[in-house]
Structure formats: C-alpha cells, structure tokens
C-alpha cells in the first residue's frame, strides 16, 4: 500500500466543517459529469473542483494555525479573554514575524535599489549617516546589472550577474566549479520544487521518493500533479538518518504496481527533523539514483542552519567526489539543489528569494525548464537581488563587514542556544523524547501518548498528536504542527516546533501545560 | 476541430534545433514507458518530460525574443557589427526596461519599508530632502500593518489591511460594495490565472473559452493542465469586438465532443488587440456564463490604460447592474477579476504585485483556494505593499500629490501619443491595416502578406508573420511577437508591438524596413 502512511486527519474549525465531506462531494462530482456535461444555470462549487487540488494538504498552514488565527483575533478584541496574552507562532519558520531583525547590509542595499534617487538628494555626509559606502557601491552596481530598474521584468532565469554570484558562491562552498547557466533564480525554493516535480513527476504512473517525515510541500505538490508519493522512512533512533538499503524494495514495489519512480527528494538539513545527513547516507542515495535514473531534489535551504559542530556537506560536493573516484558510475546522476533567502541567518521569508542549481541536465532539458519558468515571466527582482546579497555578503575591509559579522553571529548563537534550551526542556518532560538538534529551525519531538490521550483524540475525530497540539494551543497560545501533517511511522506521534520565538517564558508555560496534560491523561 | 486554430510554428535558434523533434521524442517516451518501467542507468531527458509541459508555448519570450537576446550580446561584444545600434524590446509590456521612470511616491514608500531605520538615523530636515512626510507616514503605517517587517511571511491571502485597500478601490471604481475577504493578493496576475484554471479547468474533459487572439499565458496554462482551449474569435473589422452569438455553437460543439466548458476568459482592455469591450458585449458574455455555469476570468490588468476617450467599465460593475435589473437571472455567475502592478502608469513588472477579486464564490470554494495558495506560502510582501500603494495613491492635500499627478499624467499622455503615432505609421504602410488603439500597451496590426513572402516563410519552415518579425528584427533591432504566437484567424497574419519605446527614430526605421521588405516581396 503505497499510500498507507498515516496522514493528518484535517480537523477544521467550525466554519470549515463542510469541507470534511469532500470525498462525498467528489463522488457526487463523478456522478454529475456522467449525467450532465454542463451543469446549466447553477454555480460551480467544491464538487466541480479539480480533485487533485482537493486532495492536496498543507498542514503548516492547516487547522491548528487557522485556529491560532481565530484566537489571535479574540485576543485583539478582548485581551483578557484567554489564559495567555499572545500567540507564539512556532508552526512556521518565519523568523522576522518573531522579532528577528533583518541584516542591516541587505536592507540598506534593497532600499537603495527601490529608491536610488536618494543618492542624489542627500549630501554624502548626510547619506553616510544612513548608508555604508560599500552598500551604496553595491546598490549602484546591482541596479546597473538589473538593467537600470528593479521594476522591469528580468530574464525568466534571473539577472545574469546575480546568477553568476550564486555560481561563485557554490564553487567556493564545494571547491568544485559551478556555472551561472545552470542557476535559475526562483520565487522562493517552493517554486523550484513545483517546476521540477511538474517536469518529471506528473500523473499516477510516476512517483517521487520522499522522506517521512517530510516537509508537506512535497506531498502537496505531488497531489496537485496527481503523482504518487513513495515514502521512505527516516530512522528516528539514529538521529533521523536515512538508510539507503530500504530504497531497492520501495522502488521494486512501486514498479510492480505500475508506478515509475522518477525523482528522489532529500531534505538536508532535515525539515521537520533537524538532522544533518552523513556523507555515507548521501553516497548511498546517489547509488540508488544512478541505478534507477532518479532525479535527486536536494532541498538544502537550511544549509546555513547547523549547530553542535555537525558539518553540512552539499550533495553536489559528494556527487563530484563520487564521479571522480568511481569514473563512469555516477555520470548519469541529475541533481537539483535548492536554496532560499528565507532561512539561515537571513530569514527574509516575505521577500521570496530562491535559486535552483541544475547538475547533470542536458541543454535541451534546460531549455524546456526555461520555457516553463518564462510562463510566469520572472521571479521578483528584489528577491533575486537579495539572493545576490546573501551569497555575496560584505568581506573583510568593507565598511559594512564588522556589523554584518556581529549580526550574523548573534543570530546564529541565538538559534543555537534556543535549540539546546528547547531540547533540554523536551528531555525533561515525561513521555517525550527528542533527537539532538543538528540543523534547520525545528525540533520534532516524539510524544509517547497514553491510550487515554489517544482515545480522547479519537472521540474528537482528530489525530492524537493533533489533539495534543490543539490542547497546547488552547492553553498556552503556542502554535505548533502535529507530526501527522508531515506523515510519520504509523502509531508514532510527534509535533514540529520552531525554536525561533524569543525569551524562555513560552518554554516554561509549555512545560507547565505538559505536566498537567500528562497527569490528566494517565492510563 | 477545436484545436485547428493557427499555432506558432516555433522556429528555434540554431542551438535549440533539437527541440524541433519533440513530437518524435514524445512517441519515444510512450514506447519507453510501455517497455521499461524504470530506465536503468541513463539520464532523464526531454523524452521523459511531462508532455503537458512540452506542449505549452509562450511566444512573448519565444524564438524572436531569444534571437534578439543573441543579437544584443553580439552588439555588446562588437557594437558596429549590425545595421542597428540597439535592440528595441517591443515584444513585451515592460515599461521600465524602456526607460519609463517609476512613480516617485511608490519608491519612497517601498524603500522605507525595506529600511525603516533611516527614519531614526537622519534628522527630520535631512529626511525631508529625500522623503515626503506623507510617504513616511504611509510607510510607518504599512509596516505596522505587515506585522513589523516585510521580511516575514504574510498570510497566504495577503496582508489584511492591503486587501482592504483593494476592496475600497474596487468599491469606489464600481460604485458597488467589495469585500476584503474576496481579495487574494497574488504574485502578479499570472499566478491568479494559474490558480483558477488549475481549480476549474484541468484534464482533457474540461475546457476554457479563450479569445483569439489571446495573451499566450492562457493557452500555456491550459496546456500545462492538459485541458482544452476552446477558441472564440474577436472581430478585427469591428475593432476586435466580441460577438457573444458565437458562444452557443462553440459550447455545444465542445459538449458533443465530450468536453465541458467550465471557464470563459475575457481580456479587457485587450491583449494583444488593444480593444476595449462595450457594455453590450460584456452583457452578452454574462448571459452565456449564467446559462452554462462558466466561471468568468476577467483579465483587467490594462484597466488604467485607456486612450481616445473610450471608457473602461469593469465586468463586475456590469454584472451587478444585470443582477439588479434582472433579479434571479445572473445570481449564479462567478467572476474572477485580475489586476496587476505591472501595467497602467505603474509599470512595476519586476515587483510582481497582483490581486484577484472573487465574485460569487462560496466560502467552501474560497477555503480551497486559500489552501491552494498557501502551498506557495505567500505572495512577495513588497509586491503586496505596491498593490496597496497603487490602489491608494496620494490624494489632494498630501505632500506627494502634485508630483504624483504630474508623473501619472506625463506617462499617460506619453503612452497615448505614442500609440497614436505608431498607429499613424501603420496606417501609412502598404499592406498593413491597424485598428484604432483604445487601451492596453499594444498594437496588433494586420500584415496582408504577399504570396511571395508566404512562400519565403514556408521555405524557412516558419510562419509568415514570424518571417516578417524576424526580418524586422535582423534589419532594425526591433523585437516584436508574431501574431501566430497569440493565435489568429487562419490565413491572417499579424504582429504585436508595444508602443512603450521612447523616441520616434525606431518608428522611422521600421517604416524604412517595411518599404524595402514590401518591394522585395511583391508578387
């Protein structure tokens, strides 16, 4: 059963109850299309909607966050009405929503790109109060590279000079050449996932191997493409590592059922798990990819978010070593590596910057991708510029350098400390276990829920971990995502929480909640 | 034959010739999937790609613009190498690429949103040299509305306060209420088209009625969704008007072939035609939509671009009048109206701002749309802010008002003058006819090509209008899009050109080229 993995039973707020009966609507729809080609004189309703869209789920903005939004509005209208004073949005990696300050250098350059006139309007003395000289030089150059205005469409692949910056960054990171022609700037990394899955994984006869637990963008995009999600499990006990041994069986089972696996998704550092893959794990993945011609999507958007001295190695670097040490065996491997301006120490989610690097793709395929991306004209140009800034920060000797370094180090230290603190809290809680955080912005603790808790959840018609998350939200204002939204080994329960929220009070209130919850739900 | 409309024969530059044989590749692919479920140990190539992606065409960035890019690079390397000194990109409505200045007020606010720190760093005297006080007030307020940073993800539907601004704008424009809950901010208008067609028009049993000629986003998106484009023809002789009488036959033919028309696309003001629909035309369209339950997509992104005193009336306004004057008859009509920050006097294409207003949709359908848009997290927040600025410009009494009015009027007058000038030029050319421009940024002149020209094109394996556009480009550097890229009545030939390029020299060089071309191709 390819689709037997535990899936979130979406519990919807009161106003959305009607959506519960979607499967009923869907069968109605089939009935309708059999009996009447055009439904005369009525409205098109949920029963007329593309089933693939109905089937797609995206828990990060699902029932629990929707309920949090309702509670936030209640608090706005009546601040004393609830047992907490604010909502802590730990459901989504959105650092600036939780008070993380943007890097000064980025914002100086971006503001000059929007309003270069200021350079003429102020004297250089005045200007120097608000802008470092290297920021002004950089903005002037980047504006020219964008053709004179960031309000013009760029080429669909992105501004050539910005793509060159990305290629330089990759070359330096990996010690291996990178080519600007292989770089596509995108509207966040999500857009890149959409393009690649649309290309290679469309229709029920195609499938993508996805890690479980996974970031739900993948299952959602596969559902939109009516393609199959072929789950492979990460091993919680060994720090959410990947066992490449399991792939052979999954692939053969899929083929026996008439499904061709075309794509293999790797999220490293892991979301929601926070794990960083070992080089051995990555090598094993490429071995399978080479054998079965799987396009590897390497979701590496958390590559800057490493902690506890565990080092991130890019999949491309590992691939290049394999190709050198075992000539011929890995020449056919195709890799798409994703990065984003939303994570790392940048945290500029709302600016929607991203890139994908295509490794091992023919010119013909790249031309098809260019055509596909051109249908949406171009990624937002300020997001492209931000990507250039992210991969090419100030260097020693630049006026912005010292402050930039300080800001980066502060953010990094903060994240690292908070991840440890939250992990310690989980270790101290009864019935909770948590793998040591290595990277990303999340912890994914396991909840060893009691039969009583499970029965209560069932009585409410929701998944057990959703029940826990809901109770947590209603009592503390802390908004998390149930593990079922990411899929998990059936019979296990988790939740994903970011450790981005400042302060420690919320962690204390979580502990208090948990102790009471556990006492109330003893078997 | 639903798909018998003349389609661009994509002629690709030398390096892209291999793509010509896509249909051969596609049949190979089918063969492959029949004989081997997983192609072991080779690369995935064009023959493995989703056929829907291969079938999608987008001529605005097609063969002619690609060739223009090659010529631009030649000019950069060797400025004297060609019979012209620069490329005139008249292929795409990209005003700022051609030197149109952004509106000062927009950019002041956007730069403050990126770098609000400047308000603290400069004295108010210094600040006032670069920023008007109303721009500072506006930015401060909008930043707060966005939750404190434009670097945070917003809600997936967009920042509530910005959506309220859009609703206010619509209410004032139409004299009819509008609701912020019905507004979805989007990454340009293209994203909105993608969402709605994905919802209602997916799979070969569903079709969308699209005007011919059309903006190729529509056929491309339908191809990506594997759905049917059901063409209806605009009447060139009567200024590209729409004859609603034709719909009955098209719809019945489609139904007889097993295709359910679910959607009807209207582009008003027209792209590529430049025509503005009469209210009678719009009423006729709603009559059909009501009868056959068609979701109407009103692409109204050029609503600010009217000339020659022809007035734009929104489709929503016409619908509301119909609903009032003929109670009950139009209650089921569902309308999606699109707008964008890329056109009008804003011309901020690279900033990717857009909205869609949903009229007549149930809460359940809106919830499905909310889920769908949430998979891409949120539209770029600066683009959302720009939409707020566009629909809520400075008003009388604001410090920015006078300059803003002047800039708007200048742009509008410039566009109007240039459209007239270019139209006069076309009227003076032998073998060319052109409808009087009413709106948008384009003219779509008809080329009454000679048999000799048609034969030459056939000898090169390209469409006759593509041959003309190619010759025009090679001799003058003017880059246009052949009518075949928008589809057209078979046996007729057109091209689309913007009238955005400043100056008149390029129009003169076009005239010269045309006279010589015509002389060389007399039958």
mmCIF file of N, CA and C in Angstrom, chain A residues 156-240:
data_model
loop_
_atom_site.group_PDB
_atom_site.id
_atom_site.type_symbol
_atom_site.label_atom_id
_atom_site.label_comp_id
_atom_site.label_asym_id
_atom_site.label_seq_id
_atom_site.Cartn_x
_atom_site.Cartn_y
_atom_site.Cartn_z
ATOM 1 N N UNK A 156 13.760 35.398 -17.619
ATOM 2 C CA UNK A 156 12.989 34.463 -16.802
ATOM 3 C C UNK A 156 13.860 33.628 -15.875
ATOM 4 N N UNK A 157 15.117 33.427 -16.279
ATOM 5 C CA UNK A 157 16.019 32.622 -15.463
ATOM 6 C C UNK A 157 16.613 33.467 -14.331
ATOM 7 N N UNK A 158 16.463 34.774 -14.439
ATOM 8 C CA UNK A 158 17.014 35.675 -13.431
ATOM 9 C C UNK A 158 18.109 36.550 -14.017
ATOM 10 N N UNK A 159 18.474 37.596 -13.309
ATOM 11 C CA UNK A 159 19.505 38.537 -13.761
ATOM 12 C C UNK A 159 20.843 37.790 -13.895
ATOM 13 N N UNK A 160 21.480 37.838 -15.073
ATOM 14 C CA UNK A 160 22.706 37.055 -15.277
ATOM 15 C C UNK A 160 23.786 37.309 -14.218
ATOM 16 N N UNK A 161 24.006 38.571 -13.845
ATOM 17 C CA UNK A 161 25.078 38.854 -12.882
ATOM 18 C C UNK A 161 24.758 38.260 -11.511
ATOM 19 N N UNK A 162 23.495 38.252 -11.144
ATOM 20 C CA UNK A 162 23.127 37.666 -9.849
ATOM 21 C C UNK A 162 23.321 36.142 -9.892
ATOM 22 N N UNK A 163 22.997 35.555 -11.038
ATOM 23 C CA UNK A 163 23.219 34.112 -11.174
ATOM 24 C C UNK A 163 24.715 33.781 -11.095
ATOM 25 N N UNK A 164 25.535 34.678 -11.638
ATOM 26 C CA UNK A 164 26.977 34.464 -11.555
ATOM 27 C C UNK A 164 27.431 34.491 -10.099
ATOM 28 N N UNK A 165 26.856 35.397 -9.301
ATOM 29 C CA UNK A 165 27.204 35.438 -7.875
ATOM 30 C C UNK A 165 26.868 34.114 -7.198
ATOM 31 N N UNK A 166 25.704 33.563 -7.556
ATOM 32 C CA UNK A 166 25.309 32.280 -6.972
ATOM 33 C C UNK A 166 26.304 31.195 -7.380
ATOM 34 N N UNK A 167 26.678 31.188 -8.660
ATOM 35 C CA UNK A 167 27.637 30.175 -9.132
ATOM 36 C C UNK A 167 28.960 30.314 -8.377
ATOM 37 N N UNK A 168 29.412 31.541 -8.165
ATOM 38 C CA UNK A 168 30.663 31.745 -7.429
ATOM 39 C C UNK A 168 30.556 31.218 -5.991
ATOM 40 N N UNK A 169 29.429 31.482 -5.383
ATOM 41 C CA UNK A 169 29.200 31.020 -4.008
ATOM 42 C C UNK A 169 29.266 29.493 -3.935
ATOM 43 N N UNK A 170 28.603 28.835 -4.885
ATOM 44 C CA UNK A 170 28.584 27.364 -4.878
ATOM 45 C C UNK A 170 29.995 26.817 -5.112
ATOM 46 N N UNK A 171 30.700 27.440 -6.058
ATOM 47 C CA UNK A 171 32.056 26.979 -6.373
ATOM 48 C C UNK A 171 32.941 27.079 -5.135
ATOM 49 N N UNK A 172 32.793 28.163 -4.403
ATOM 50 C CA UNK A 172 33.621 28.327 -3.212
ATOM 51 C C UNK A 172 33.198 27.367 -2.105
ATOM 52 N N UNK A 173 31.881 27.174 -1.955
ATOM 53 C CA UNK A 173 31.376 26.265 -0.911
ATOM 54 C C UNK A 173 31.884 24.849 -1.121
ATOM 55 N N UNK A 174 31.844 24.397 -2.400
ATOM 56 C CA UNK A 174 32.125 22.990 -2.689
ATOM 57 C C UNK A 174 33.558 22.734 -3.141
ATOM 58 N N UNK A 175 34.275 23.802 -3.522
ATOM 59 C CA UNK A 175 35.577 23.566 -4.138
ATOM 60 C C UNK A 175 35.453 22.871 -5.481
ATOM 61 N N UNK A 176 34.328 23.096 -6.125
ATOM 62 C CA UNK A 176 34.046 22.476 -7.432
ATOM 63 C C UNK A 176 33.427 23.547 -8.321
ATOM 64 N N UNK A 177 33.711 23.525 -9.620
ATOM 65 C CA UNK A 177 33.163 24.573 -10.487
ATOM 66 C C UNK A 177 31.637 24.590 -10.500
ATOM 67 N N UNK A 178 31.076 25.774 -10.720
ATOM 68 C CA UNK A 178 29.625 25.919 -10.900
ATOM 69 C C UNK A 178 29.416 26.922 -12.023
ATOM 70 N N UNK A 179 28.311 26.758 -12.750
ATOM 71 C CA UNK A 179 28.092 27.538 -13.961
ATOM 72 C C UNK A 179 26.803 28.355 -13.835
ATOM 73 N N UNK A 180 26.889 29.650 -14.105
ATOM 74 C CA UNK A 180 25.709 30.517 -13.996
ATOM 75 C C UNK A 180 24.568 30.051 -14.908
ATOM 76 N N UNK A 181 24.899 29.371 -16.005
ATOM 77 C CA UNK A 181 23.851 28.860 -16.903
ATOM 78 C C UNK A 181 22.998 27.786 -16.244
ATOM 79 N N UNK A 182 23.529 27.156 -15.205
ATOM 80 C CA UNK A 182 22.798 26.090 -14.516
ATOM 81 C C UNK A 182 21.974 26.625 -13.352
ATOM 82 N N UNK A 183 22.067 27.930 -13.103
ATOM 83 C CA UNK A 183 21.361 28.533 -11.974
ATOM 84 C C UNK A 183 20.063 29.167 -12.468
ATOM 85 N N UNK A 184 18.967 28.832 -11.827
ATOM 86 C CA UNK A 184 17.687 29.501 -12.066
ATOM 87 C C UNK A 184 17.290 30.191 -10.769
ATOM 88 N N UNK A 185 17.146 31.509 -10.804
ATOM 89 C CA UNK A 185 16.614 32.202 -9.638
ATOM 90 C C UNK A 185 15.105 31.971 -9.614
ATOM 91 N N UNK A 186 14.560 31.770 -8.417
ATOM 92 C CA UNK A 186 13.151 31.398 -8.299
ATOM 93 C C UNK A 186 12.470 32.204 -7.191
ATOM 94 N N UNK A 187 11.146 32.193 -7.209
ATOM 95 C CA UNK A 187 10.357 32.862 -6.180
ATOM 96 C C UNK A 187 10.321 31.963 -4.949
ATOM 97 N N UNK A 188 11.335 32.061 -4.102
ATOM 98 C CA UNK A 188 11.499 31.107 -3.006
ATOM 99 C C UNK A 188 11.872 29.740 -3.553
ATOM 100 N N UNK A 189 12.195 28.813 -2.656
ATOM 101 C CA UNK A 189 12.549 27.466 -3.110
ATOM 102 C C UNK A 189 11.305 26.674 -3.498
ATOM 103 N N UNK A 190 10.143 27.034 -2.960
ATOM 104 C CA UNK A 190 8.915 26.293 -3.262
ATOM 105 C C UNK A 190 8.625 26.271 -4.756
ATOM 106 N N UNK A 191 8.862 27.399 -5.421
ATOM 107 C CA UNK A 191 8.589 27.464 -6.861
ATOM 108 C C UNK A 191 9.440 26.442 -7.610
ATOM 109 N N UNK A 192 10.690 26.284 -7.171
ATOM 110 C CA UNK A 192 11.585 25.331 -7.836
ATOM 111 C C UNK A 192 11.061 23.906 -7.692
ATOM 112 N N UNK A 193 10.578 23.559 -6.507
ATOM 113 C CA UNK A 193 10.001 22.224 -6.291
ATOM 114 C C UNK A 193 8.838 22.007 -7.258
ATOM 115 N N UNK A 194 8.004 23.038 -7.387
ATOM 116 C CA UNK A 194 6.873 22.947 -8.305
ATOM 117 C C UNK A 194 7.331 22.659 -9.734
ATOM 118 N N UNK A 195 8.328 23.386 -10.203
ATOM 119 C CA UNK A 195 8.795 23.204 -11.587
ATOM 120 C C UNK A 195 9.330 21.782 -11.814
ATOM 121 N N UNK A 196 10.188 21.327 -10.909
ATOM 122 C CA UNK A 196 10.873 20.048 -11.156
ATOM 123 C C UNK A 196 9.890 18.878 -11.051
ATOM 124 N N UNK A 197 9.008 18.928 -10.065
ATOM 125 C CA UNK A 197 8.030 17.836 -9.970
ATOM 126 C C UNK A 197 7.071 17.872 -11.158
ATOM 127 N N UNK A 198 6.709 19.065 -11.598
ATOM 128 C CA UNK A 198 5.824 19.165 -12.768
ATOM 129 C C UNK A 198 6.482 18.541 -13.998
ATOM 130 N N UNK A 199 7.782 18.694 -14.087
ATOM 131 C CA UNK A 199 8.519 18.183 -15.239
ATOM 132 C C UNK A 199 8.603 16.662 -15.235
ATOM 133 N N UNK A 200 8.991 16.106 -14.082
ATOM 134 C CA UNK A 200 9.369 14.688 -14.059
ATOM 135 C C UNK A 200 8.393 13.796 -13.299
ATOM 136 N N UNK A 201 7.435 14.402 -12.619
ATOM 137 C CA UNK A 201 6.614 13.579 -11.751
ATOM 138 C C UNK A 201 5.159 14.002 -11.863
ATOM 139 N N UNK A 202 4.536 13.605 -12.949
ATOM 140 C CA UNK A 202 3.180 14.031 -13.207
ATOM 141 C C UNK A 202 2.377 12.827 -13.657
ATOM 142 N N UNK A 203 1.200 12.649 -13.070
ATOM 143 C CA UNK A 203 0.337 11.535 -13.463
ATOM 144 C C UNK A 203 0.556 10.341 -12.557
ATOM 145 N N UNK A 204 -0.477 9.505 -12.441
ATOM 146 C CA UNK A 204 -0.459 8.415 -11.458
ATOM 147 C C UNK A 204 0.557 7.327 -11.759
ATOM 148 N N UNK A 205 1.169 7.343 -12.943
ATOM 149 C CA UNK A 205 2.171 6.321 -13.240
ATOM 150 C C UNK A 205 3.572 6.750 -12.817
ATOM 151 N N UNK A 206 3.708 7.981 -12.286
ATOM 152 C CA UNK A 206 5.019 8.460 -11.851
ATOM 153 C C UNK A 206 5.018 8.717 -10.361
ATOM 154 N N UNK A 207 6.160 8.492 -9.756
ATOM 155 C CA UNK A 207 6.245 8.701 -8.320
ATOM 156 C C UNK A 207 7.548 9.362 -7.909
ATOM 157 N N UNK A 208 7.515 9.990 -6.746
ATOM 158 C CA UNK A 208 8.724 10.573 -6.160
ATOM 159 C C UNK A 208 8.936 9.929 -4.789
ATOM 160 N N UNK A 209 10.168 9.516 -4.532
ATOM 161 C CA UNK A 209 10.537 9.031 -3.205
ATOM 162 C C UNK A 209 10.674 10.234 -2.292
ATOM 163 N N UNK A 210 9.919 10.221 -1.231
ATOM 164 C CA UNK A 210 10.007 11.340 -0.289
ATOM 165 C C UNK A 210 10.272 10.821 1.115
ATOM 166 N N UNK A 211 11.083 11.563 1.876
ATOM 167 C CA UNK A 211 11.379 11.143 3.240
ATOM 168 C C UNK A 211 10.142 11.309 4.109
ATOM 169 N N UNK A 212 9.988 10.382 5.044
ATOM 170 C CA UNK A 212 8.920 10.517 6.048
ATOM 171 C C UNK A 212 9.589 10.542 7.410
ATOM 172 N N UNK A 213 9.403 11.570 8.214
ATOM 173 C CA UNK A 213 8.575 12.750 7.976
ATOM 174 C C UNK A 213 9.192 13.680 6.932
ATOM 175 N N UNK A 214 8.329 14.471 6.287
ATOM 176 C CA UNK A 214 8.707 15.346 5.178
ATOM 177 C C UNK A 214 8.109 16.729 5.374
ATOM 178 N N UNK A 215 8.643 17.677 4.642
ATOM 179 C CA UNK A 215 8.016 18.992 4.566
ATOM 180 C C UNK A 215 6.819 18.861 3.628
ATOM 181 N N UNK A 216 5.612 19.238 4.067
ATOM 182 C CA UNK A 216 4.401 18.857 3.306
ATOM 183 C C UNK A 216 4.258 19.514 1.935
ATOM 184 N N UNK A 217 5.135 20.455 1.611
ATOM 185 C CA UNK A 217 5.164 20.967 0.238
ATOM 186 C C UNK A 217 5.268 19.815 -0.757
ATOM 187 N N UNK A 218 6.029 18.778 -0.398
ATOM 188 C CA UNK A 218 6.275 17.703 -1.364
ATOM 189 C C UNK A 218 5.019 16.886 -1.623
ATOM 190 N N UNK A 219 4.361 16.417 -0.559
ATOM 191 C CA UNK A 219 3.133 15.648 -0.798
ATOM 192 C C UNK A 219 2.063 16.524 -1.442
ATOM 193 N N UNK A 220 2.020 17.807 -1.049
ATOM 194 C CA UNK A 220 1.015 18.691 -1.644
ATOM 195 C C UNK A 220 1.260 18.851 -3.145
ATOM 196 N N UNK A 221 2.518 19.087 -3.531
ATOM 197 C CA UNK A 221 2.824 19.287 -4.947
ATOM 198 C C UNK A 221 2.575 18.009 -5.745
ATOM 199 N N UNK A 222 2.934 16.870 -5.150
ATOM 200 C CA UNK A 222 2.659 15.597 -5.832
ATOM 201 C C UNK A 222 1.155 15.404 -6.002
ATOM 202 N N UNK A 223 0.392 15.748 -4.987
ATOM 203 C CA UNK A 223 -1.066 15.623 -5.108
ATOM 204 C C UNK A 223 -1.582 16.526 -6.227
ATOM 205 N N UNK A 224 -1.076 17.753 -6.305
ATOM 206 C CA UNK A 224 -1.503 18.661 -7.376
ATOM 207 C C UNK A 224 -1.174 18.087 -8.749
ATOM 208 N N UNK A 225 -0.060 17.358 -8.840
ATOM 209 C CA UNK A 225 0.332 16.751 -10.110
ATOM 210 C C UNK A 225 -0.269 15.365 -10.307
ATOM 211 N N UNK A 226 -1.121 14.944 -9.381
ATOM 212 C CA UNK A 226 -1.751 13.629 -9.479
ATOM 213 C C UNK A 226 -0.715 12.502 -9.549
ATOM 214 N N UNK A 227 0.452 12.743 -8.945
ATOM 215 C CA UNK A 227 1.521 11.737 -8.961
ATOM 216 C C UNK A 227 1.620 11.059 -7.596
ATOM 217 N N UNK A 228 2.408 9.993 -7.542
ATOM 218 C CA UNK A 228 2.471 9.168 -6.336
ATOM 219 C C UNK A 228 3.600 9.598 -5.397
ATOM 220 N N UNK A 229 3.285 9.722 -4.117
ATOM 221 C CA UNK A 229 4.318 9.896 -3.101
ATOM 222 C C UNK A 229 4.770 8.507 -2.657
ATOM 223 N N UNK A 230 6.052 8.211 -2.831
ATOM 224 C CA UNK A 230 6.602 6.910 -2.438
ATOM 225 C C UNK A 230 7.436 7.128 -1.183
ATOM 226 N N UNK A 231 6.865 6.824 -0.017
ATOM 227 C CA UNK A 231 7.554 7.196 1.227
ATOM 228 C C UNK A 231 8.769 6.319 1.528
ATOM 229 N N UNK A 232 9.832 6.958 1.980
ATOM 230 C CA UNK A 232 10.903 6.204 2.649
ATOM 231 C C UNK A 232 11.057 6.802 4.040
ATOM 232 N N UNK A 233 11.390 5.926 5.002
ATOM 233 C CA UNK A 233 11.358 6.367 6.391
ATOM 234 C C UNK A 233 12.732 6.782 6.895
ATOM 235 N N UNK A 234 12.760 7.893 7.600
ATOM 236 C CA UNK A 234 13.963 8.296 8.320
ATOM 237 C C UNK A 234 13.958 7.566 9.666
ATOM 238 N N UNK A 235 15.155 7.220 10.127
ATOM 239 C CA UNK A 235 15.249 6.425 11.355
ATOM 240 C C UNK A 235 15.439 7.323 12.561
ATOM 241 N N UNK A 236 14.368 7.469 13.314
ATOM 242 C CA UNK A 236 14.396 8.382 14.445
ATOM 243 C C UNK A 236 15.495 8.029 15.435
ATOM 244 N N UNK A 237 15.639 6.723 15.728
ATOM 245 C CA UNK A 237 16.540 6.298 16.794
ATOM 246 C C UNK A 237 17.992 6.685 16.489
ATOM 247 N N UNK A 238 18.357 6.701 15.223
ATOM 248 C CA UNK A 238 19.730 7.085 14.890
ATOM 249 C C UNK A 238 19.766 8.522 14.381
ATOM 250 N N UNK A 239 19.044 9.398 15.047
ATOM 251 C CA UNK A 239 19.093 10.830 14.729
ATOM 252 C C UNK A 239 18.486 11.153 13.378
ATOM 253 N N UNK A 240 17.401 10.478 13.041
ATOM 254 C CA UNK A 240 16.685 10.701 11.782
ATOM 255 C C UNK A 240 17.596 10.520 10.567
#
